[in-house]
PDB file of C-alpha atoms in Angstrom:
ATOM      1  CA  GLU A   1      81.415  77.965  60.044  1.00  0.00           C
ATOM      2  CA  MET A   2      80.237  79.960  62.972  1.00  0.00           C
ATOM      3  CA  LYS A   3      77.250  82.182  62.627  1.00  0.00           C
ATOM      4  CA  GLY A   4      77.831  85.902  62.934  1.00  0.00           C
ATOM      5  CA  VAL A   5      76.544  88.338  65.508  1.00  0.00           C
ATOM      6  CA  ILE A   6      73.076  87.401  66.744  1.00  0.00           C
ATOM      7  CA  GLU A   7      70.686  90.244  66.081  1.00  0.00           C
ATOM      8  CA  GLY A   8      67.752  90.973  68.345  1.00  0.00           C
ATOM      9  CA  ALA A   9      66.252  93.402  70.811  1.00  0.00           C
ATOM     10  CA  CYS A  10      68.742  94.916  73.281  1.00  0.00           C
ATOM     11  CA  GLY A  11      71.625  93.573  71.153  1.00  0.00           C
ATOM     12  CA  PRO A  12      73.930  93.118  69.416  1.00  0.00           C
ATOM     13  CA  TYR A  13      74.782  89.742  70.911  1.00  0.00           C
ATOM     14  CA  LEU A  14      78.354  88.710  70.210  1.00  0.00           C
ATOM     15  CA  TYR A  15      77.860  85.158  71.454  1.00  0.00           C
ATOM     16  CA  GLN A  16      78.384  83.254  68.220  1.00  0.00           C
ATOM     17  CA  GLN A  17      75.861  80.447  68.167  1.00  0.00           C
ATOM     18  CA  LEU A  18      77.219  77.357  66.457  1.00  0.00           C
ATOM     19  CA  PRO A  19      74.931  75.165  64.362  1.00  0.00           C
ATOM     20  CA  LEU A  20      72.776  73.177  66.770  1.00  0.00           C
ATOM     21  CA  LYS A  21      69.851  70.907  66.082  1.00  0.00           C
ATOM     22  CA  SER A  22      66.524  72.661  66.473  1.00  0.00           C
ATOM     23  CA  LEU A  23      64.490  71.833  69.540  1.00  0.00           C
ATOM     24  CA  SER A  24      60.957  72.693  70.513  1.00  0.00           C
ATOM     25  CA  PRO A  25      60.706  75.378  73.223  1.00  0.00           C
ATOM     26  CA  TRP A  26      59.338  72.768  75.637  1.00  0.00           C
ATOM     27  CA  ALA A  27      62.206  70.383  74.943  1.00  0.00           C
ATOM     28  CA  ALA A  28      64.729  73.183  75.498  1.00  0.00           C
ATOM     29  CA  CYS A  29      63.116  74.121  78.827  1.00  0.00           C
ATOM     30  CA  ALA A  30      62.963  70.468  79.836  1.00  0.00           C
ATOM     31  CA  GLY A  31      66.678  70.184  79.110  1.00  0.00           C
ATOM     32  CA  CYS A  32      67.419  73.223  81.278  1.00  0.00           C
ATOM     33  CA  LEU A  33      65.262  71.848  84.080  1.00  0.00           C
ATOM     34  CA  GLY A  34      67.129  68.567  83.771  1.00  0.00           C
ATOM     35  CA  MET A  35      70.439  70.444  84.125  1.00  0.00           C
ATOM     36  CA  ALA A  36      69.135  72.144  87.275  1.00  0.00           C
ATOM     37  CA  CYS A  37      67.931  68.851  88.743  1.00  0.00           C
ATOM     38  CA  LEU A  38      71.248  67.193  87.908  1.00  0.00           C
ATOM     39  CA  TYR A  39      73.154  69.982  89.663  1.00  0.00           C
ATOM     40  CA  VAL A  40      71.013  70.070  92.794  1.00  0.00           C
ATOM     41  CA  GLY A  41      70.602  66.300  92.921  1.00  0.00           C
ATOM     42  CA  SER A  42      74.369  65.848  92.938  1.00  0.00           C
ATOM     43  CA  LEU A  43      74.501  67.715  96.254  1.00  0.00           C
ATOM     44  CA  TYR A  44      72.395  65.068  97.978  1.00  0.00           C
ATOM     45  CA  ILE A  45      73.849  61.828  96.640  1.00  0.00           C
ATOM     46  CA  TRP A  46      76.185  61.523  99.625  1.00  0.00           C
ATOM     47  CA  LYS A  47      75.073  59.619 102.692  1.00  0.00           C
ATOM     48  CA  GLY A  48      73.800  61.996 105.377  1.00  0.00           C
ATOM     49  CA  SER A  49      74.360  65.083 103.205  1.00  0.00           C
ATOM     50  CA  GLY A  50      70.814  66.286 103.834  1.00  0.00           C
ATOM     51  CA  GLN A  51      71.306  66.144 107.609  1.00  0.00           C
ATOM     52  CA  SER A  52      74.622  67.943 108.097  1.00  0.00           C
ATOM     53  CA  SER A  53      75.405  71.640 107.717  1.00  0.00           C
ATOM     54  CA  ARG A  54      76.324  72.829 104.230  1.00  0.00           C
ATOM     55  CA  ASP A  55      79.454  74.382 105.793  1.00  0.00           C
ATOM     56  CA  HIS A  56      80.668  71.153 107.417  1.00  0.00           C
ATOM     57  CA  PRO A  57      84.124  70.290 105.961  1.00  0.00           C
ATOM     58  CA  THR A  58      83.050  66.814 104.847  1.00  0.00           C
ATOM     59  CA  THR A  59      79.884  68.139 103.211  1.00  0.00           C
ATOM     60  CA  LEU A  60      81.853  70.880 101.487  1.00  0.00           C
ATOM     61  CA  LYS A  61      84.356  68.423 100.016  1.00  0.00           C
ATOM     62  CA  GLN A  62      81.646  66.013  98.880  1.00  0.00           C
ATOM     63  CA  ARG A  63      79.490  68.680  97.265  1.00  0.00           C
ATOM     64  CA  MET A  64      82.390  70.392  95.539  1.00  0.00           C
ATOM     65  CA  THR A  65      83.343  67.021  94.074  1.00  0.00           C
ATOM     66  CA  SER A  66      79.762  66.447  92.907  1.00  0.00           C
ATOM     67  CA  VAL A  67      79.299  69.795  91.184  1.00  0.00           C
ATOM     68  CA  GLY A  68      82.747  69.481  89.648  1.00  0.00           C
ATOM     69  CA  ILE A  69      81.661  66.255  87.968  1.00  0.00           C
ATOM     70  CA  VAL A  70      78.354  67.824  86.867  1.00  0.00           C
ATOM     71  CA  SER A  71      80.268  70.783  85.417  1.00  0.00           C
ATOM     72  CA  VAL A  72      82.128  68.382  83.149  1.00  0.00           C
ATOM     73  CA  ALA A  73      79.077  66.277  82.310  1.00  0.00           C
ATOM     74  CA  ALA A  74      76.653  69.114  81.504  1.00  0.00           C
ATOM     75  CA  PRO A  75      78.567  70.520  78.500  1.00  0.00           C
ATOM     76  CA  LEU A  76      79.077  67.001  77.162  1.00  0.00           C
ATOM     77  CA  LEU A  77      75.300  66.583  77.071  1.00  0.00           C
ATOM     78  CA  LEU A  78      75.304  69.247  74.332  1.00  0.00           C
ATOM     79  CA  LEU A  79      77.402  67.099  71.985  1.00  0.00           C
ATOM     80  CA  PRO A  80      74.428  65.250  70.392  1.00  0.00           C
ATOM     81  CA  LEU A  81      72.921  68.642  69.466  1.00  0.00           C
ATOM     82  CA  ILE A  82      75.970  69.992  67.672  1.00  0.00           C
ATOM     83  CA  GLN A  83      75.807  69.928  63.867  1.00  0.00           C
ATOM     84  CA  PRO A  84      79.281  70.550  62.432  1.00  0.00           C
ATOM     85  CA  PRO A  85      79.268  72.253  59.027  1.00  0.00           C
ATOM     86  CA  GLY A  86      80.032  70.244  55.919  1.00  0.00           C
ATOM     87  CA  GLN A  87      80.522  66.499  55.958  1.00  0.00           C
ATOM     88  CA  THR A  88      82.659  66.306  59.100  1.00  0.00           C
ATOM     89  CA  ASP A  89      79.957  65.175  61.513  1.00  0.00           C
ATOM     90  CA  GLY A  90      82.187  63.083  63.750  1.00  0.00           C
ATOM     91  CA  LEU A  91      82.720  63.142  67.497  1.00  0.00           C
ATOM     92  CA  ASP A  92      86.065  64.915  67.103  1.00  0.00           C
ATOM     93  CA  SER A  93      84.428  67.669  65.051  1.00  0.00           C
ATOM     94  CA  ARG A  94      81.723  68.172  67.651  1.00  0.00           C
ATOM     95  CA  ILE A  95      84.193  68.292  70.518  1.00  0.00           C
ATOM     96  CA  SER A  96      86.319  70.847  68.652  1.00  0.00           C
ATOM     97  CA  LEU A  97      83.298  73.166  68.433  1.00  0.00           C
ATOM     98  CA  LEU A  98      82.333  72.827  72.096  1.00  0.00           C
ATOM     99  CA  PRO A  99      84.730  75.503  73.478  1.00  0.00           C
ATOM    100  CA  SER A 100      83.140  78.178  71.288  1.00  0.00           C
ATOM    101  CA  ILE A 101      79.661  77.182  72.454  1.00  0.00           C
ATOM    102  CA  LEU A 102      80.810  77.345  76.091  1.00  0.00           C
ATOM    103  CA  GLY A 103      82.433  80.763  75.673  1.00  0.00           C
ATOM    104  CA  VAL A 104      86.037  79.708  76.158  1.00  0.00           C
ATOM    105  CA  SER A 105      87.282  80.291  72.627  1.00  0.00           C
ATOM    106  CA  LEU A 106      90.267  82.540  71.962  1.00  0.00           C
ATOM    107  CA  GLU A 107      88.432  83.848  68.911  1.00  0.00           C
ATOM    108  CA  GLN A 108      85.762  85.338  71.166  1.00  0.00           C
ATOM    109  CA  GLY A 109      88.288  86.570  73.721  1.00  0.00           C
ATOM    110  CA  LEU A 110      88.529  85.052  77.173  1.00  0.00           C
ATOM    111  CA  LEU A 111      87.824  87.965  79.497  1.00  0.00           C
ATOM    112  CA  SER A 112      86.519  91.509  79.342  1.00  0.00           C
ATOM    113  CA  TRP A 113      86.991  94.064  82.116  1.00  0.00           C
ATOM    114  CA  LYS A 114      83.864  96.077  81.314  1.00  0.00           C
ATOM    115  CA  PRO A 115      81.066  93.872  82.728  1.00  0.00           C
ATOM    116  CA  PRO A 116      82.852  93.205  86.069  1.00  0.00           C
ATOM    117  CA  LEU A 117      83.408  96.962  86.390  1.00  0.00           C
ATOM    118  CA  LEU A 118      79.689  97.480  85.780  1.00  0.00           C
ATOM    119  CA  ALA A 119      78.873  95.008  88.563  1.00  0.00           C
ATOM    120  CA  ALA A 120      81.250  96.860  90.891  1.00  0.00           C
ATOM    121  CA  THR A 121      79.462 100.174  90.294  1.00  0.00           C
ATOM    122  CA  LEU A 122      76.280  98.651  91.690  1.00  0.00           C
ATOM    123  CA  PHE A 123      78.147  98.018  94.955  1.00  0.00           C
ATOM    124  CA  LEU A 124      79.732 101.456  95.198  1.00  0.00           C
ATOM    125  CA  GLY A 125      77.922 102.320  98.426  1.00  0.00           C
ATOM    126  CA  PRO A 126      78.439  98.904 100.090  1.00  0.00           C
ATOM    127  CA  LEU A 127      82.118  98.875  99.099  1.00  0.00           C
ATOM    128  CA  CYS A 128      82.655 102.261 100.741  1.00  0.00           C
ATOM    129  CA  LEU A 129      80.738 101.078 103.812  1.00  0.00           C
ATOM    130  CA  ALA A 130      82.957  97.994 103.991  1.00  0.00           C
ATOM    131  CA  TYR A 131      86.063 100.183 103.768  1.00  0.00           C
ATOM    132  CA  LEU A 132      84.863 102.401 106.615  1.00  0.00           C
ATOM    133  CA  GLU A 133      84.095  99.379 108.768  1.00  0.00           C
ATOM    134  CA  TRP A 134      87.446  97.818 107.908  1.00  0.00           C
ATOM    135  CA  ALA A 135      89.197 101.036 108.979  1.00  0.00           C
ATOM    136  CA  GLU A 136      87.305 100.817 112.286  1.00  0.00           C
ATOM    137  CA  GLY A 137      88.271  97.185 112.800  1.00  0.00           C
ATOM    138  CA  ILE A 138      84.840  95.757 111.965  1.00  0.00           C
ATOM    139  CA  ARG A 139      84.843  92.588 109.886  1.00  0.00           C
ATOM    140  CA  ARG A 140      81.894  91.374 107.842  1.00  0.00           C
ATOM    141  CA  HIS A 141      81.121  87.642 107.715  1.00  0.00           C
ATOM    142  CA  PHE A 142      81.041  87.578 103.923  1.00  0.00           C
ATOM    143  CA  TYR A 143      84.468  89.191 103.671  1.00  0.00           C
ATOM    144  CA  GLU A 144      86.014  86.723 106.093  1.00  0.00           C
ATOM    145  CA  CYS A 145      84.906  83.154 105.328  1.00  0.00           C
ATOM    146  CA  PRO A 146      84.870  80.841 108.368  1.00  0.00           C
ATOM    147  CA  SER A 147      87.220  78.402 106.625  1.00  0.00           C
ATOM    148  CA  ASN A 148      89.343  78.017 103.530  1.00  0.00           C
ATOM    149  CA  LEU A 149      86.882  75.453 102.165  1.00  0.00           C
ATOM    150  CA  VAL A 150      83.989  77.912 102.433  1.00  0.00           C
ATOM    151  CA  PHE A 151      86.124  80.478 100.632  1.00  0.00           C
ATOM    152  CA  VAL A 152      86.888  77.995  97.855  1.00  0.00           C
ATOM    153  CA  ARG A 153      83.222  77.030  97.531  1.00  0.00           C
ATOM    154  CA  ASN A 154      81.836  80.568  97.533  1.00  0.00           C
ATOM    155  CA  LEU A 155      84.400  82.295  95.348  1.00  0.00           C
ATOM    156  CA  ILE A 156      85.784  79.561  93.104  1.00  0.00           C
ATOM    157  CA  VAL A 157      83.787  76.325  92.838  1.00  0.00           C
ATOM    158  CA  ALA A 158      80.261  77.770  92.950  1.00  0.00           C
ATOM    159  CA  PRO A 159      80.895  80.557  90.393  1.00  0.00           C
ATOM    160  CA  ILE A 160      82.651  78.231  87.945  1.00  0.00           C
ATOM    161  CA  SER A 161      80.258  75.293  88.247  1.00  0.00           C
ATOM    162  CA  GLU A 162      77.071  77.357  88.231  1.00  0.00           C
ATOM    163  CA  GLU A 163      78.080  79.441  85.242  1.00  0.00           C
ATOM    164  CA  VAL A 164      79.165  76.369  83.273  1.00  0.00           C
ATOM    165  CA  VAL A 165      75.884  74.559  83.977  1.00  0.00           C
ATOM    166  CA  PHE A 166      73.288  77.335  84.169  1.00  0.00           C
ATOM    167  CA  ARG A 167      74.650  79.706  81.525  1.00  0.00           C
ATOM    168  CA  ALA A 168      77.148  78.049  79.192  1.00  0.00           C
ATOM    169  CA  SER A 169      75.124  74.808  78.964  1.00  0.00           C
ATOM    170  CA  CYS A 170      71.531  76.067  79.327  1.00  0.00           C
ATOM    171  CA  LEU A 171      71.635  79.131  77.069  1.00  0.00           C
ATOM    172  CA  PRO A 172      72.609  77.123  73.947  1.00  0.00           C
ATOM    173  CA  LEU A 173      69.642  74.831  74.656  1.00  0.00           C
ATOM    174  CA  LEU A 174      67.247  77.774  74.821  1.00  0.00           C
ATOM    175  CA  LEU A 175      68.666  79.345  71.669  1.00  0.00           C
ATOM    176  CA  SER A 176      68.276  76.056  69.826  1.00  0.00           C
ATOM    177  CA  GLY A 177      64.701  75.965  71.122  1.00  0.00           C
ATOM    178  CA  GLY A 178      63.881  79.114  69.193  1.00  0.00           C
ATOM    179  CA  PHE A 179      64.056  81.595  72.076  1.00  0.00           C
ATOM    180  CA  SER A 180      65.388  85.028  71.176  1.00  0.00           C
ATOM    181  CA  PRO A 181      68.537  86.154  73.010  1.00  0.00           C
ATOM    182  CA  CYS A 182      66.517  88.694  74.980  1.00  0.00           C
ATOM    183  CA  ALA A 183      63.999  86.027  75.985  1.00  0.00           C
ATOM    184  CA  CYS A 184      66.827  83.669  76.960  1.00  0.00           C
ATOM    185  CA  ALA A 185      68.163  86.282  79.376  1.00  0.00           C
ATOM    186  CA  PHE A 186      64.852  86.162  81.250  1.00  0.00           C
ATOM    187  CA  VAL A 187      63.963  82.469  80.928  1.00  0.00           C
ATOM    188  CA  CYS A 188      67.356  80.948  81.774  1.00  0.00           C
ATOM    189  CA  PRO A 189      67.607  82.574  85.256  1.00  0.00           C
ATOM    190  CA  LEU A 190      64.363  80.927  86.346  1.00  0.00           C
ATOM    191  CA  PHE A 191      66.092  77.542  86.364  1.00  0.00           C
ATOM    192  CA  PHE A 192      68.985  79.084  88.290  1.00  0.00           C
ATOM    193  CA  GLY A 193      66.540  80.502  90.838  1.00  0.00           C
ATOM    194  CA  ILE A 194      64.722  77.173  91.154  1.00  0.00           C
ATOM    195  CA  ALA A 195      68.043  75.461  91.843  1.00  0.00           C
ATOM    196  CA  HIS A 196      68.456  77.573  94.999  1.00  0.00           C
ATOM    197  CA  ILE A 197      65.113  76.625  96.538  1.00  0.00           C
ATOM    198  CA  HIS A 198      66.691  73.558  98.140  1.00  0.00           C
ATOM    199  CA  HIS A 199      68.335  75.867 100.700  1.00  0.00           C
ATOM    200  CA  ALA A 200      64.923  75.971 102.374  1.00  0.00           C
ATOM    201  CA  LEU A 201      65.477  72.363 103.481  1.00  0.00           C
ATOM    202  CA  GLU A 202      68.388  73.367 105.701  1.00  0.00           C
ATOM    203  CA  GLY A 203      66.358  76.186 107.231  1.00  0.00           C
ATOM    204  CA  LEU A 204      63.547  73.780 108.087  1.00  0.00           C
ATOM    205  CA  ARG A 205      66.014  71.221 109.402  1.00  0.00           C
ATOM    206  CA  LYS A 206      67.443  73.830 111.762  1.00  0.00           C
ATOM    207  CA  GLY A 207      63.968  74.480 113.134  1.00  0.00           C
ATOM    208  CA  HIS A 208      63.391  77.912 111.640  1.00  0.00           C
ATOM    209  CA  PRO A 209      59.722  78.964 111.372  1.00  0.00           C
ATOM    210  CA  SER A 210      58.090  77.872 108.119  1.00  0.00           C
ATOM    211  CA  ALA A 211      56.916  81.404 107.317  1.00  0.00           C
ATOM    212  CA  SER A 212      60.443  82.769 107.755  1.00  0.00           C
ATOM    213  CA  VAL A 213      61.891  80.020 105.567  1.00  0.00           C
ATOM    214  CA  ALA A 214      59.275  80.684 102.875  1.00  0.00           C
ATOM    215  CA  ILE A 215      60.009  84.425 102.833  1.00  0.00           C
ATOM    216  CA  ASN A 216      63.770  83.878 102.710  1.00  0.00           C
ATOM    217  CA  THR A 217      63.353  81.311  99.936  1.00  0.00           C
ATOM    218  CA  LEU A 218      61.199  83.635  97.831  1.00  0.00           C
ATOM    219  CA  PHE A 219      63.677  86.461  98.364  1.00  0.00           C
ATOM    220  CA  GLN A 220      66.601  84.253  97.361  1.00  0.00           C
ATOM    221  CA  PHE A 221      64.707  83.030  94.299  1.00  0.00           C
ATOM    222  CA  ALA A 222      64.029  86.627  93.217  1.00  0.00           C
ATOM    223  CA  TYR A 223      67.581  87.790  93.916  1.00  0.00           C
ATOM    224  CA  THR A 224      69.280  84.855  92.183  1.00  0.00           C
ATOM    225  CA  SER A 225      66.918  85.148  89.222  1.00  0.00           C
ATOM    226  CA  LEU A 226      67.730  88.848  88.791  1.00  0.00           C
ATOM    227  CA  PHE A 227      71.431  88.101  89.068  1.00  0.00           C
ATOM    228  CA  GLY A 228      71.026  85.247  86.606  1.00  0.00           C
ATOM    229  CA  ALA A 229      69.317  87.553  84.121  1.00  0.00           C
ATOM    230  CA  PHE A 230      72.240  89.972  84.342  1.00  0.00           C
ATOM    231  CA  VAL A 231      74.990  87.394  83.780  1.00  0.00           C
ATOM    232  CA  SER A 232      72.935  85.614  81.087  1.00  0.00           C
ATOM    233  CA  TYR A 233      72.663  88.889  79.213  1.00  0.00           C
ATOM    234  CA  VAL A 234      76.386  89.566  79.656  1.00  0.00           C
ATOM    235  CA  PHE A 235      77.241  86.081  78.383  1.00  0.00           C
ATOM    236  CA  LEU A 236      75.113  86.553  75.275  1.00  0.00           C
ATOM    237  CA  ARG A 237      76.577  90.006  74.681  1.00  0.00           C
ATOM    238  CA  THR A 238      80.213  88.980  75.150  1.00  0.00           C
ATOM    239  CA  GLY A 239      80.321  85.224  74.519  1.00  0.00           C
ATOM    240  CA  GLN A 240      82.849  84.958  77.357  1.00  0.00           C
ATOM    241  CA  LEU A 241      82.415  82.449  80.166  1.00  0.00           C
ATOM    242  CA  ALA A 242      85.332  83.764  82.238  1.00  0.00           C
ATOM    243  CA  THR A 243      83.773  87.234  82.362  1.00  0.00           C
ATOM    244  CA  ILE A 244      80.580  86.048  84.030  1.00  0.00           C
ATOM    245  CA  ILE A 245      82.545  83.782  86.391  1.00  0.00           C
ATOM    246  CA  VAL A 246      84.443  86.846  87.628  1.00  0.00           C
ATOM    247  CA  ILE A 247      81.159  88.734  88.096  1.00  0.00           C
ATOM    248  CA  HIS A 248      79.646  85.780  89.959  1.00  0.00           C
ATOM    249  CA  SER A 249      82.650  85.460  92.254  1.00  0.00           C
ATOM    250  CA  PHE A 250      82.615  89.182  93.022  1.00  0.00           C
ATOM    251  CA  CYS A 251      78.890  89.171  93.820  1.00  0.00           C
ATOM    252  CA  ASN A 252      79.264  86.101  96.042  1.00  0.00           C
ATOM    253  CA  TRP A 253      82.021  87.930  97.893  1.00  0.00           C
ATOM    254  CA  GLN A 254      79.808  90.962  98.370  1.00  0.00           C
ATOM    255  CA  GLY A 255      76.517  89.291  99.217  1.00  0.00           C
ATOM    256  CA  PHE A 256      73.293  91.283  99.012  1.00  0.00           C
ATOM    257  CA  PRO A 257      73.984  95.044  99.296  1.00  0.00           C
ATOM    258  CA  ASP A 258      73.766  96.152 102.927  1.00  0.00           C
ATOM    259  CA  ILE A 259      71.225  98.902 102.370  1.00  0.00           C
ATOM    260  CA  ASP A 260      70.163  98.896 106.016  1.00  0.00           C
ATOM    261  CA  GLY A 261      73.754  99.376 107.171  1.00  0.00           C
ATOM    262  CA  ILE A 262      74.113 102.373 104.866  1.00  0.00           C
ATOM    263  CA  LEU A 263      70.837 104.055 105.797  1.00  0.00           C
ATOM    264  CA  ASN A 264      71.488 103.613 109.525  1.00  0.00           C
ATOM    265  CA  HIS A 265      75.205 104.392 109.631  1.00  0.00           C
ATOM    266  CA  PRO A 266      75.874 106.531 112.728  1.00  0.00           C
ATOM    267  CA  LYS A 267      78.396 108.895 111.099  1.00  0.00           C
ATOM    268  CA  HIS A 268      78.269 108.757 107.302  1.00  0.00           C
ATOM    269  CA  ARG A 269      74.670 107.958 106.442  1.00  0.00           C
ATOM    270  CA  VAL A 270      74.245 110.831 103.958  1.00  0.00           C
ATOM    271  CA  PRO A 271      77.434 110.364 101.887  1.00  0.00           C
ATOM    272  CA  LEU A 272      76.995 106.588 101.871  1.00  0.00           C
ATOM    273  CA  SER A 273      73.388 106.978 100.745  1.00  0.00           C
ATOM    274  CA  CYS A 274      74.538 109.297  97.960  1.00  0.00           C
ATOM    275  CA  LEU A 275      77.133 106.734  96.878  1.00  0.00           C
ATOM    276  CA  LEU A 276      74.471 104.024  96.934  1.00  0.00           C
ATOM    277  CA  VAL A 277      72.243 106.066  94.622  1.00  0.00           C
ATOM    278  CA  ALA A 278      75.209 107.073  92.465  1.00  0.00           C
ATOM    279  CA  GLY A 279      76.206 103.429  92.061  1.00  0.00           C
ATOM    280  CA  LEU A 280      72.702 102.367  91.059  1.00  0.00           C
ATOM    281  CA  THR A 281      72.395 105.313  88.662  1.00  0.00           C
ATOM    282  CA  SER A 282      75.782 104.547  87.097  1.00  0.00           C
ATOM    283  CA  PHE A 283      74.831 100.885  86.714  1.00  0.00           C
ATOM    284  CA  ILE A 284      71.671 101.812  84.812  1.00  0.00           C
ATOM    285  CA  TYR A 285      73.329 104.516  82.721  1.00  0.00           C
ATOM    286  CA  LEU A 286      76.363 102.392  81.766  1.00  0.00           C
ATOM    287  CA  PHE A 287      74.459  99.107  81.341  1.00  0.00           C
ATOM    288  CA  GLY A 288      74.384  99.172  77.546  1.00  0.00           C
ATOM    289  CA  THR A 289      78.011 100.260  77.220  1.00  0.00           C
ATOM    290  CA  LEU A 290      79.690  98.047  79.814  1.00  0.00           C
ATOM    291  CA  THR A 291      77.897  94.815  78.963  1.00  0.00           C
ATOM    292  CA  ARG A 292      79.947  94.627  75.763  1.00  0.00           C
ATOM    293  CA  ARG A 293      83.407  93.142  75.337  1.00  0.00           C
TER     294      ARG A 293
END
């Protein structure tokens, strides 16, 4: 049988942890690091992939194929850890329990509208800025992808594959390693942040200054880690993989909030700044309520 609601600080956590073999904290972290290495390594198995642009059509197709395979393989690596209740410890029994561990069980519900709405409140100011620019005929690069393949990667493949690997597969490992749900929400994103450091290689390949690449890499690590903490917490609170995929896709579509564009807007700086603050305030105030199912 499934365990009930996981109690802990900042809970309750509705992710229903199935019986898994106990791991040491180091073994759990090593498993998560292995998942991250598997994901990133799959991007570079193709001949010449480290030399061409990440947006080149051939590179896009190859890498989307790679991470698609990893997204199938990573959950299967959890099978040896599953301990079905009773005497039915067969492969079929373990496979039947996998959907609940991954957050795709009908019993847990597939999708909640609350957490994506919470994410949208954080972008209240940027969304209004984007609307004003759209009305003036200005198009942002992150709203208009340069190709259909980039659109598919950014808004479909990356959100699905990264959430399957870095949340649905890594969080069960950390829980089985004895980490509390609250601790998991902070530890798990570190592996997600580390997995984005490889973007520095493309910056160096393009000849960008090392100092600039280092700063951008540190910023991306911090930003992706904070985002990872948010969706990890939402996953543990809701137990729904689809919910965090929607959040991830929305945030990829938005990019980092254009604070500079708001503060330096020639006509509507004050109202946009107020909306920016209102969005951040609403996000903080509603965080506990809207991270539930």
